CSV table of C-alpha atoms in Angstrom, one decimal:
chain,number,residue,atom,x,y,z
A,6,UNK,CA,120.0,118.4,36.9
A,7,UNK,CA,123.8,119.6,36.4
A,8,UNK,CA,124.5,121.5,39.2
A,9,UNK,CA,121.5,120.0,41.4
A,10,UNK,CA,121.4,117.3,43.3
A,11,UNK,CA,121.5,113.9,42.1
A,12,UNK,CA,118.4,113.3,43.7
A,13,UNK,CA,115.8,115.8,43.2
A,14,UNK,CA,113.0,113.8,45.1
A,15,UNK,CA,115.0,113.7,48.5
A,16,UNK,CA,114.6,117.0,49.5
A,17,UNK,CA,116.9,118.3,52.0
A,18,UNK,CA,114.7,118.8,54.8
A,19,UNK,CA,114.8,119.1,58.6
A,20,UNK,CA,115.6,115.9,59.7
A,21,UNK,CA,118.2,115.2,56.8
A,22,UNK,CA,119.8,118.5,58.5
A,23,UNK,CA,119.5,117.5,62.3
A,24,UNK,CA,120.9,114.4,61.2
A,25,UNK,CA,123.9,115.5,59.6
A,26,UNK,CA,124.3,118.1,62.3
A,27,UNK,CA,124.9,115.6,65.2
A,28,UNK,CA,126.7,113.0,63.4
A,29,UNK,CA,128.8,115.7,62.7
A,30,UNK,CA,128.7,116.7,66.2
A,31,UNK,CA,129.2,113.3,67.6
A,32,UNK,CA,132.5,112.8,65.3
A,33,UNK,CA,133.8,116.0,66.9
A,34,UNK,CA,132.9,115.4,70.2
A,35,UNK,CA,134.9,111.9,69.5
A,36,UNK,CA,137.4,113.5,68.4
A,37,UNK,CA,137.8,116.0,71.5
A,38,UNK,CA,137.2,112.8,74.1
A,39,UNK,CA,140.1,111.0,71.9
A,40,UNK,CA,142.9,113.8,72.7
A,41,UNK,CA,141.7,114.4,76.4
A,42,UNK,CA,141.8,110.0,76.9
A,43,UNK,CA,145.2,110.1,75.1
A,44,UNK,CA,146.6,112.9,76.9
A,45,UNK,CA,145.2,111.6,80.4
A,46,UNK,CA,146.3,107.8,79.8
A,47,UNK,CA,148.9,107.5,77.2
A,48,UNK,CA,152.0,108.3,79.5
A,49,UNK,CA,150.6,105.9,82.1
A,50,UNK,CA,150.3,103.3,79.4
A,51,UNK,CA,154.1,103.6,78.6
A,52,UNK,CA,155.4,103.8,82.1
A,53,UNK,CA,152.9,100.3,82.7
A,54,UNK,CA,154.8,99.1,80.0
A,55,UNK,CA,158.3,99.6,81.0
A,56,UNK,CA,158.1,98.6,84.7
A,57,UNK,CA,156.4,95.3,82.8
A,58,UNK,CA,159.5,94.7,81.1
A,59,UNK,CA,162.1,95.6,84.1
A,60,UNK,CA,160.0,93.6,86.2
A,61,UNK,CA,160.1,90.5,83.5
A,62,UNK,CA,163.9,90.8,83.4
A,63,UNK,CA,164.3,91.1,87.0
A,64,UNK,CA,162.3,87.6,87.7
A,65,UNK,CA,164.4,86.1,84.5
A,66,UNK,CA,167.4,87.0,86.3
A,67,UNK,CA,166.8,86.3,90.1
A,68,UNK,CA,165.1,83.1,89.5
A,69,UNK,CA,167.0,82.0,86.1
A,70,UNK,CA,163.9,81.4,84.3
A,71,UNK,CA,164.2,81.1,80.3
A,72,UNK,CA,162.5,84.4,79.0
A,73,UNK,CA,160.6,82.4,76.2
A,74,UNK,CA,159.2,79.4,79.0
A,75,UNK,CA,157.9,82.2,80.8
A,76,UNK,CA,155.7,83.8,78.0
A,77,UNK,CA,154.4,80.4,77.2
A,78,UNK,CA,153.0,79.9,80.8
A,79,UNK,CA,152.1,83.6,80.6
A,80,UNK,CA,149.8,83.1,77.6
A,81,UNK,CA,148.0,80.2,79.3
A,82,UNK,CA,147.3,82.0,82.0
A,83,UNK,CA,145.6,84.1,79.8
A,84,UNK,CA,143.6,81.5,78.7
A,85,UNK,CA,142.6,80.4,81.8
A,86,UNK,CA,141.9,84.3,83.1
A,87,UNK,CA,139.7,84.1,80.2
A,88,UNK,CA,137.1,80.7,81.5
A,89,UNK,CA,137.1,83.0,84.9
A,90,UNK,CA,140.1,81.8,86.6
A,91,UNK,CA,142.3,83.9,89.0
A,92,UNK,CA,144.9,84.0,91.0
A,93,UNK,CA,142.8,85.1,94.3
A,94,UNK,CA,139.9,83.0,94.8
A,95,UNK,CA,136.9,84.4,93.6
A,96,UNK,CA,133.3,83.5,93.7
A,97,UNK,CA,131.6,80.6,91.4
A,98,UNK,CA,131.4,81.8,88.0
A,99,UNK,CA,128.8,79.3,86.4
A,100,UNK,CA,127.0,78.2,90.0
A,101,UNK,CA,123.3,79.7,89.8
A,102,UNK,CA,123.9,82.2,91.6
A,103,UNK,CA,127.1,83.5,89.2
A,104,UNK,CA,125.0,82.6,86.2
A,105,UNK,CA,122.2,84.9,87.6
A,106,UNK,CA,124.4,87.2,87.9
A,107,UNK,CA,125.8,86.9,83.7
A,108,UNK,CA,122.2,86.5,82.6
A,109,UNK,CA,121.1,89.9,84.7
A,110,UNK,CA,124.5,91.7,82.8
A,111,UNK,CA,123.4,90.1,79.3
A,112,UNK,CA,119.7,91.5,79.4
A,113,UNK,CA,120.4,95.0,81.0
A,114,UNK,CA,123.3,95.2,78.1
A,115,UNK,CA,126.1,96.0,80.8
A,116,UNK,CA,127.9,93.3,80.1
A,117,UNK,CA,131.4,93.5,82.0
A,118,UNK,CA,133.0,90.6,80.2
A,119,UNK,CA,134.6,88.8,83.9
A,120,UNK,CA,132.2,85.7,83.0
A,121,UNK,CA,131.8,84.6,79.3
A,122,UNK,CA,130.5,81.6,78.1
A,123,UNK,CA,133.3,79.5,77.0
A,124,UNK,CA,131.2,76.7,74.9
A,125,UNK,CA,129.9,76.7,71.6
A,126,UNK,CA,126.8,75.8,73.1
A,127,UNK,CA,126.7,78.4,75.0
A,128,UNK,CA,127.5,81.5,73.0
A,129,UNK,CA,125.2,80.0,70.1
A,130,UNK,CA,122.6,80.3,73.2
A,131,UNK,CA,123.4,83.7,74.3
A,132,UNK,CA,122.8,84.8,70.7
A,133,UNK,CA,119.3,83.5,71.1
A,134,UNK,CA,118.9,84.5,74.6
A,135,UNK,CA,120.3,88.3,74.8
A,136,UNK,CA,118.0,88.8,71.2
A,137,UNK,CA,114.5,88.3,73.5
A,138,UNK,CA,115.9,89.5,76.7
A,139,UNK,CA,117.5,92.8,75.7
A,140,UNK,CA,114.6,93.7,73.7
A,141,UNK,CA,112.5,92.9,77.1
A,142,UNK,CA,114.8,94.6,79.3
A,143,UNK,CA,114.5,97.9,77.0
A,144,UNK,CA,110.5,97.9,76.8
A,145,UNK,CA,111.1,98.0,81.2
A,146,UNK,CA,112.4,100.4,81.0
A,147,UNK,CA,110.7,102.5,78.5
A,148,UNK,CA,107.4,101.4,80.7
A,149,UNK,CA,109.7,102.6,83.7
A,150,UNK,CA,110.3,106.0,82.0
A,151,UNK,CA,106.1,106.5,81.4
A,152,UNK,CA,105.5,106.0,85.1
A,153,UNK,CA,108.0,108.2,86.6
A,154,UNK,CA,107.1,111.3,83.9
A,155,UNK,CA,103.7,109.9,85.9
A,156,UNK,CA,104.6,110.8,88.8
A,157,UNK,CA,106.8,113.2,89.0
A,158,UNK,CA,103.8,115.6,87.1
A,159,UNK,CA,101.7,114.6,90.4
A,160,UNK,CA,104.5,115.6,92.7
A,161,UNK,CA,105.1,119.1,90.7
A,162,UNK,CA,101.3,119.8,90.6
A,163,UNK,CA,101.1,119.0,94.2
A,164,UNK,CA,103.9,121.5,94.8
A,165,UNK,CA,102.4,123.7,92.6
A,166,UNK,CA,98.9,123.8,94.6
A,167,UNK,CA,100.8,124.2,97.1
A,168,UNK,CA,103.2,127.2,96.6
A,169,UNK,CA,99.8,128.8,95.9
A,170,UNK,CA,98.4,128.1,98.6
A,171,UNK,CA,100.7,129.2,100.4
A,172,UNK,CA,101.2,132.4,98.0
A,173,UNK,CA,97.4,133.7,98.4
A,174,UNK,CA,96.5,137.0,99.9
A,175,UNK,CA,94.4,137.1,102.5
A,176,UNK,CA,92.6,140.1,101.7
A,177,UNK,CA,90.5,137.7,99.1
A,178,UNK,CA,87.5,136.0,100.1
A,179,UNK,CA,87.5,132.5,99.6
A,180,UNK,CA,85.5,131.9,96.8
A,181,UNK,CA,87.5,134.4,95.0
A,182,UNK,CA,90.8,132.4,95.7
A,183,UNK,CA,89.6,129.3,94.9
A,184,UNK,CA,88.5,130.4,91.6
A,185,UNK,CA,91.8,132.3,91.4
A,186,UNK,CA,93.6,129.0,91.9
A,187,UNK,CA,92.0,127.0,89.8
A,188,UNK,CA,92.8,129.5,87.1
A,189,UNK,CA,96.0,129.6,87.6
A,190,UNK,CA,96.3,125.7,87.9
A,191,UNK,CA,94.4,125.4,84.3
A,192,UNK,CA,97.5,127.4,83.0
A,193,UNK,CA,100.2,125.7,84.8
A,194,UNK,CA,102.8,123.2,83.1
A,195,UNK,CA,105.1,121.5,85.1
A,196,UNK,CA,109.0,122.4,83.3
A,197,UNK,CA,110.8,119.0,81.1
A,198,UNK,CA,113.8,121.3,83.3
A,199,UNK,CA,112.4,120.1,86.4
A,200,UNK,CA,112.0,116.5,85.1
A,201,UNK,CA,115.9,115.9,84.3
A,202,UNK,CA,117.0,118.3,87.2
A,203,UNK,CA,114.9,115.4,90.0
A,204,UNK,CA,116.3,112.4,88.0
A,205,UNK,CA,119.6,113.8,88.1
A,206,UNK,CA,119.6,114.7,92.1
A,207,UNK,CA,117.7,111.0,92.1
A,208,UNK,CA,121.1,109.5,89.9
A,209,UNK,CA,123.6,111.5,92.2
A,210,UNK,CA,122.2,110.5,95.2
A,211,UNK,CA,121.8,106.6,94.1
A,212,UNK,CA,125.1,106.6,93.0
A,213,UNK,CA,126.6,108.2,95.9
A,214,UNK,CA,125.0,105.7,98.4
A,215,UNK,CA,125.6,103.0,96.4
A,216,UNK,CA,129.9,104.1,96.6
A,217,UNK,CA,129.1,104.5,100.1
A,218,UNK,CA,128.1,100.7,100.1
A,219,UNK,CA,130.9,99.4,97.4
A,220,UNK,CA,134.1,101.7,99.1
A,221,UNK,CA,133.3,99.5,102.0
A,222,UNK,CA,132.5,95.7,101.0
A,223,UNK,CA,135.2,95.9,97.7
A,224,UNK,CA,137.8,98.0,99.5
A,225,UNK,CA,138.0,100.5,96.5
A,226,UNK,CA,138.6,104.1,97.2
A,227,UNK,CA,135.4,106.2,97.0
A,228,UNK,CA,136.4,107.7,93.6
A,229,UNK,CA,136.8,104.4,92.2
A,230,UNK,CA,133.1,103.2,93.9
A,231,UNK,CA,131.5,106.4,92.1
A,232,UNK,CA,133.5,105.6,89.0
A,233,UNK,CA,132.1,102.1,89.1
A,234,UNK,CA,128.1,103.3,89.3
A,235,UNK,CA,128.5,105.9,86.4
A,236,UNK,CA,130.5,102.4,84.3
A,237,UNK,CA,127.3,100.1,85.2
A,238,UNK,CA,124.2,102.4,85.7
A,239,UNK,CA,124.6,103.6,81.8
A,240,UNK,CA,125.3,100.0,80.9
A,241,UNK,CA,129.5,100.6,79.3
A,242,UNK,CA,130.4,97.5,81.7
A,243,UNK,CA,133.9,98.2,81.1
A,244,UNK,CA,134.8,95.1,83.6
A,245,UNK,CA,137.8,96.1,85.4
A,246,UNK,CA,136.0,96.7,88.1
A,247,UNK,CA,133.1,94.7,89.4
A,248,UNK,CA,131.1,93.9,92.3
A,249,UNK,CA,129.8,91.0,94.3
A,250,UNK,CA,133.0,89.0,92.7
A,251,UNK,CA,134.4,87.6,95.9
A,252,UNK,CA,134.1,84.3,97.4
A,253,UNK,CA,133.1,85.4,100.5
A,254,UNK,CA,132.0,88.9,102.7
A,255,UNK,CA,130.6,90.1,105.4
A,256,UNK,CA,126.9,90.0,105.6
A,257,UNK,CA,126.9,88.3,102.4
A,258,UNK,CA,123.3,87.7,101.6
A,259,UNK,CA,121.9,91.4,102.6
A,260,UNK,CA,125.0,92.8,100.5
A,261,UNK,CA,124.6,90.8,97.1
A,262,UNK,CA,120.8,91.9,97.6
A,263,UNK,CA,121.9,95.5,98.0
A,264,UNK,CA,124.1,95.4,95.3
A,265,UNK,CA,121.6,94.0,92.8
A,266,UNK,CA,118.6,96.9,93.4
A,267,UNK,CA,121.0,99.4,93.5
A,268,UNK,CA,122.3,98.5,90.4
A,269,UNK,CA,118.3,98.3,89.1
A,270,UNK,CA,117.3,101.8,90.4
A,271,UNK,CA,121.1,103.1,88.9
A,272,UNK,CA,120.0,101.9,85.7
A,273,UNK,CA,116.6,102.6,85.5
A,274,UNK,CA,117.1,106.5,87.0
A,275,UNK,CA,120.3,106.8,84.1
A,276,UNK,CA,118.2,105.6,81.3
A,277,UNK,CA,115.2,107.9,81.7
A,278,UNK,CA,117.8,110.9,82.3
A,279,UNK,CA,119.8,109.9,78.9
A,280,UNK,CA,116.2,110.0,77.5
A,281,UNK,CA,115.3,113.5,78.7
A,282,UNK,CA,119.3,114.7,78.3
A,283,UNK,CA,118.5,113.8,74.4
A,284,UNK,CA,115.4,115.5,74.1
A,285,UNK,CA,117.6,118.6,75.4
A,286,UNK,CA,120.2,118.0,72.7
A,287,UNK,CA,117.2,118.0,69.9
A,288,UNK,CA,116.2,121.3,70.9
A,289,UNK,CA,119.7,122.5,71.2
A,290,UNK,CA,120.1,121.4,67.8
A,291,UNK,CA,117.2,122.9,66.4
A,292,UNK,CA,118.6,126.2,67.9
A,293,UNK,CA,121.8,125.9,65.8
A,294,UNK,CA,119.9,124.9,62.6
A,295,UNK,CA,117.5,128.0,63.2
A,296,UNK,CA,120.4,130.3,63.5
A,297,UNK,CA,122.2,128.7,60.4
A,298,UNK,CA,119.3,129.4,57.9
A,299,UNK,CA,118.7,133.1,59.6
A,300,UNK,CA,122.7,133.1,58.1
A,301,UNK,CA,122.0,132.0,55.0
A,302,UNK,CA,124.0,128.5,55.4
A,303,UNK,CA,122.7,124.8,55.3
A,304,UNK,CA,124.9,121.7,57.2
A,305,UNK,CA,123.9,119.6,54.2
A,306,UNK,CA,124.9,122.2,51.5
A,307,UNK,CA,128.4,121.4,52.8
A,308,UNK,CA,128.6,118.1,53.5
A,309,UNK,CA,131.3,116.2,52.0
A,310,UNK,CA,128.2,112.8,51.5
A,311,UNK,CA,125.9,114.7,50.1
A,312,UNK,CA,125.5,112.8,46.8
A,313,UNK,CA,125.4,109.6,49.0
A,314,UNK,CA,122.8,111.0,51.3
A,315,UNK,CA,120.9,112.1,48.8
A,316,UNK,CA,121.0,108.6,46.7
A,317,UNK,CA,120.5,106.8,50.2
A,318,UNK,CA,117.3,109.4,51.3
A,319,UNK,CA,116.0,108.7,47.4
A,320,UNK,CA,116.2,104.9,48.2
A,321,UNK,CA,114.5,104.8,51.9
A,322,UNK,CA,111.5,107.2,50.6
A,323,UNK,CA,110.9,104.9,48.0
A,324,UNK,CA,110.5,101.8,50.3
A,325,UNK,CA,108.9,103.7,52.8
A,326,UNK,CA,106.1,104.4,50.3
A,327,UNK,CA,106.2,100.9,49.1
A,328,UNK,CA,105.2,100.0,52.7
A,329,UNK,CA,103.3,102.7,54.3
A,330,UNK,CA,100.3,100.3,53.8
A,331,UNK,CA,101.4,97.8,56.1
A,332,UNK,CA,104.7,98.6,58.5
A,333,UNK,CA,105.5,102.4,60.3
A,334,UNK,CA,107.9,104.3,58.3
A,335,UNK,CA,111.0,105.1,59.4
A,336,UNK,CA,110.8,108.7,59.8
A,337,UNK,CA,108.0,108.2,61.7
A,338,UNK,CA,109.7,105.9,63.9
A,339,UNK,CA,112.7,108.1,64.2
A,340,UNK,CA,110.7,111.3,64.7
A,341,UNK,CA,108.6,109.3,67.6
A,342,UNK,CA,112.1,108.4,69.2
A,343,UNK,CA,113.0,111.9,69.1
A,344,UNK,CA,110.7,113.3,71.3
A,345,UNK,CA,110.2,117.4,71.3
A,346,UNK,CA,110.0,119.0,74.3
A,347,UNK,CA,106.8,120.2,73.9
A,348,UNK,CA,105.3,116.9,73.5
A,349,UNK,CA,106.9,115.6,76.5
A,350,UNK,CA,105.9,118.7,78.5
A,351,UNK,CA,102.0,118.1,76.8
A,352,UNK,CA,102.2,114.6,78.4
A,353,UNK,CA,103.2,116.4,82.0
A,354,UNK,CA,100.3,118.5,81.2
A,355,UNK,CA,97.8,116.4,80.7
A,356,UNK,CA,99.1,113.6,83.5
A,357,UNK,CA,99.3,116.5,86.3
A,358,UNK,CA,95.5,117.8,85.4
A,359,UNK,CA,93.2,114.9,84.5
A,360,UNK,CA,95.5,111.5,84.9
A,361,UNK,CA,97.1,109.7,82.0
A,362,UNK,CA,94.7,110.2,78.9
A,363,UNK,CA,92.0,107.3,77.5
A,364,UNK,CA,92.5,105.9,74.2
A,365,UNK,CA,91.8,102.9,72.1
A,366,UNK,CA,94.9,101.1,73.9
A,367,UNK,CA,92.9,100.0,77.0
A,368,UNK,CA,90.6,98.4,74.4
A,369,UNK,CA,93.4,96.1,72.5
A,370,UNK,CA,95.4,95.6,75.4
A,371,UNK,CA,98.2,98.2,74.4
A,372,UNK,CA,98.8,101.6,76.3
A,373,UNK,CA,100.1,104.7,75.1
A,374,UNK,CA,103.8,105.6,76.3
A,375,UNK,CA,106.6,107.7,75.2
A,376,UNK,CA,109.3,108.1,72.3
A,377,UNK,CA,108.9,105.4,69.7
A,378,UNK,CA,106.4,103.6,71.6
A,379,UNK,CA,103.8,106.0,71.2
A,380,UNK,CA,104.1,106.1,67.9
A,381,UNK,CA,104.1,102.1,67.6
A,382,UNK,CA,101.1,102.0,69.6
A,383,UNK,CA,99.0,104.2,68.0
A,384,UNK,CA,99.7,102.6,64.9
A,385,UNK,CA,98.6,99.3,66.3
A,386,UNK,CA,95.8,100.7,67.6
A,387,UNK,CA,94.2,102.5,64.7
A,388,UNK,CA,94.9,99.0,62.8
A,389,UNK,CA,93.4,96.9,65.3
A,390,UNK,CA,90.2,99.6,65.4
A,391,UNK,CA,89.7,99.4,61.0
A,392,UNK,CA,89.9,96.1,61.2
């Protein structure tokens, strides 16, 4: 008990390590993207602000305007930037087809902050309305994520029948091949590699038509158009540049159209890669943890919270056991959201060879999936069958 930890029953296990591992990774890389922004930005933020104030004192001078009057109707044009007004003449912001467009930025957790509701009515309704429609939007997308691990395992088993088809000798008869094949089929997995490698050609190539599109209807530079999909296909939604914004374009219709699929395929392709980029991160983290313990060092041995993690870890397994009878834990939920890489590629498998798997789910109306889904389901499902 003296020198031990104050918390003998929260073992410092795996996921205690991997945890403490990335967090301390994340703060680093923060810390690293910090110095690079501040280098990069920091000196452009200063000159900004000194040819602001020449170019105030110029206009006080030429036009004899008191300093202090000028702030004042400075400020309130703040205020009025802020209910959507500006000094060129923009679309509608509150028309139905500008609220559309808010309501399709709320749910898909974008958000680029040029249209904000200004009424206590309405923000006390947004709180209501982003709760159900963000949780809606992310289940789309999860469902989204099942189907194309769906069919992209058809498309690599097709390619692999193919490449071995093409591959065969010809000195074998043709039972001989076709037995060959089919043993080498039964062996086969299609690579998790493969997966993010086609949804990141898929992201590129979406992106890259979609500047193609946005460099010529918004005038921005190409650069800025490809800057502009990255900001909204992975949902930052900085704001300081948006599309669709103007009152008026050429082929108007077809373009607002355009804009809003290709910002649905942007999203959809950049969430399922974030979700296969962080399955690649796990593994990359179990790497470093293996090679720590074959050194003899543990992350959590050294970790400045360890006395709080332990008392926190202490606390969570105590109501996890408290409710294992009726919710999911939380490791398990956490462990389900952190897919390996194995069970992902066992998924491939078994889509690219026999078509998604039967289970209880087609019984209760639920259907298996992947990441913390699965996990979900299954749980519903073997409730739903006891009972």
């Amino acid at each position: 008990m003296g020198g031990g930890c104050c918390c003998p029953r929260a073992p410092m296990n795996e996921d205690n390590a991997r945890f403490c591992l990335l967090a301390a990774l994340i703060f680093l890389y923060m810390l690293c993207g910090a110095a690079i922004f501040s280098a990069l930005e920091h000196p452009f933020e200063l000159r900004a602000r000194l040819l602001w104030k020449e170019q105030l004192e110029n206009f006080t001078r030429l036009y004899r305007v008191n300093l202090g009057a000028l702030h004042t109707l400075l400020r309130q044009y703040e205020e009025a930037n802020g209910a959507g007004i500006r000094v060129d003449t923009l679309r509608p912001r509150w028309d139905f087809s500008g609220a559309f467009y808010f309501v399709g930025t709320v749910v898909s957790t974008i958000g680029f902050g040029m249209t904000t509701p200004a009424t206590i009515a309405g923000k006390i309704f947004l709180i209501f309305y982003g709760l159900i429609g963000c949780a809606a939007t992310i289940l789309f997308f999860n469902l989204f994520l099942e189907r194309i691990i769906t069919m992209l395992a058809y498309i690599m088993r097709w390619c692999h029948e193919r490449r071995l088809k093409c591959g065969a000798l010809g000195a074998m008869s043709s039972r001989e091949e076709s037995s060959g094949e089919e043993d080498s089929l039964e062996g086969w997995k299609p690579s998790v590699y493969y997966v993010m490698l086609i949804l990141g050609v898929a992201s590129v190539v979406i992106a890259c038509s979609a500047s193609t599109l946005y460099s010529s209807m918004e005038d921005w530079s190409y650069l800025d158009s490809l800057y502009f999909c990255f900001v909204a296909f992975s949902t930052i939604g900085f704001g300081d540049l948006v599309s669709s914004q103007r009152e008026n374009y050429e082929s108007q219709g077809a373009y607002r159209l355009g804009n809003c699929l290709f910002i649905l395929m942007g999203v959809c392709c950049i969430y399922s890669l974030f979700n296969v980029i962080s399955i690649v991160i796990k593994q990359t983290l179990n790497w470093i943890l293996g090679k720590l313990v074959c050194s003899g060092r543990h992350p959590l041995r050294s970790c400045p919270m360890r006395g709080v993690w332990c008392l926190c870890s202490g606390a969570a397994a105590e109501v996890g056991r408290r409710l294992s009878e009726e919710l999911i834990s939380v490791n398990e939920f956490t462990v389900s959201n952190k897919v390996s890489l194995a069970l992902l590629q066992k998924q491939l498998s078994e889509t690219a060879h026999q078509g998604p798997r039967q289970s209880y789910g087609h019984q209760n109306g639920f259907s298996g999936g992947v990441g913390a889904l699965a996990i979900m389901n299954n749980r519903l499902q073997e409730t739903s069958v006891d009972r």
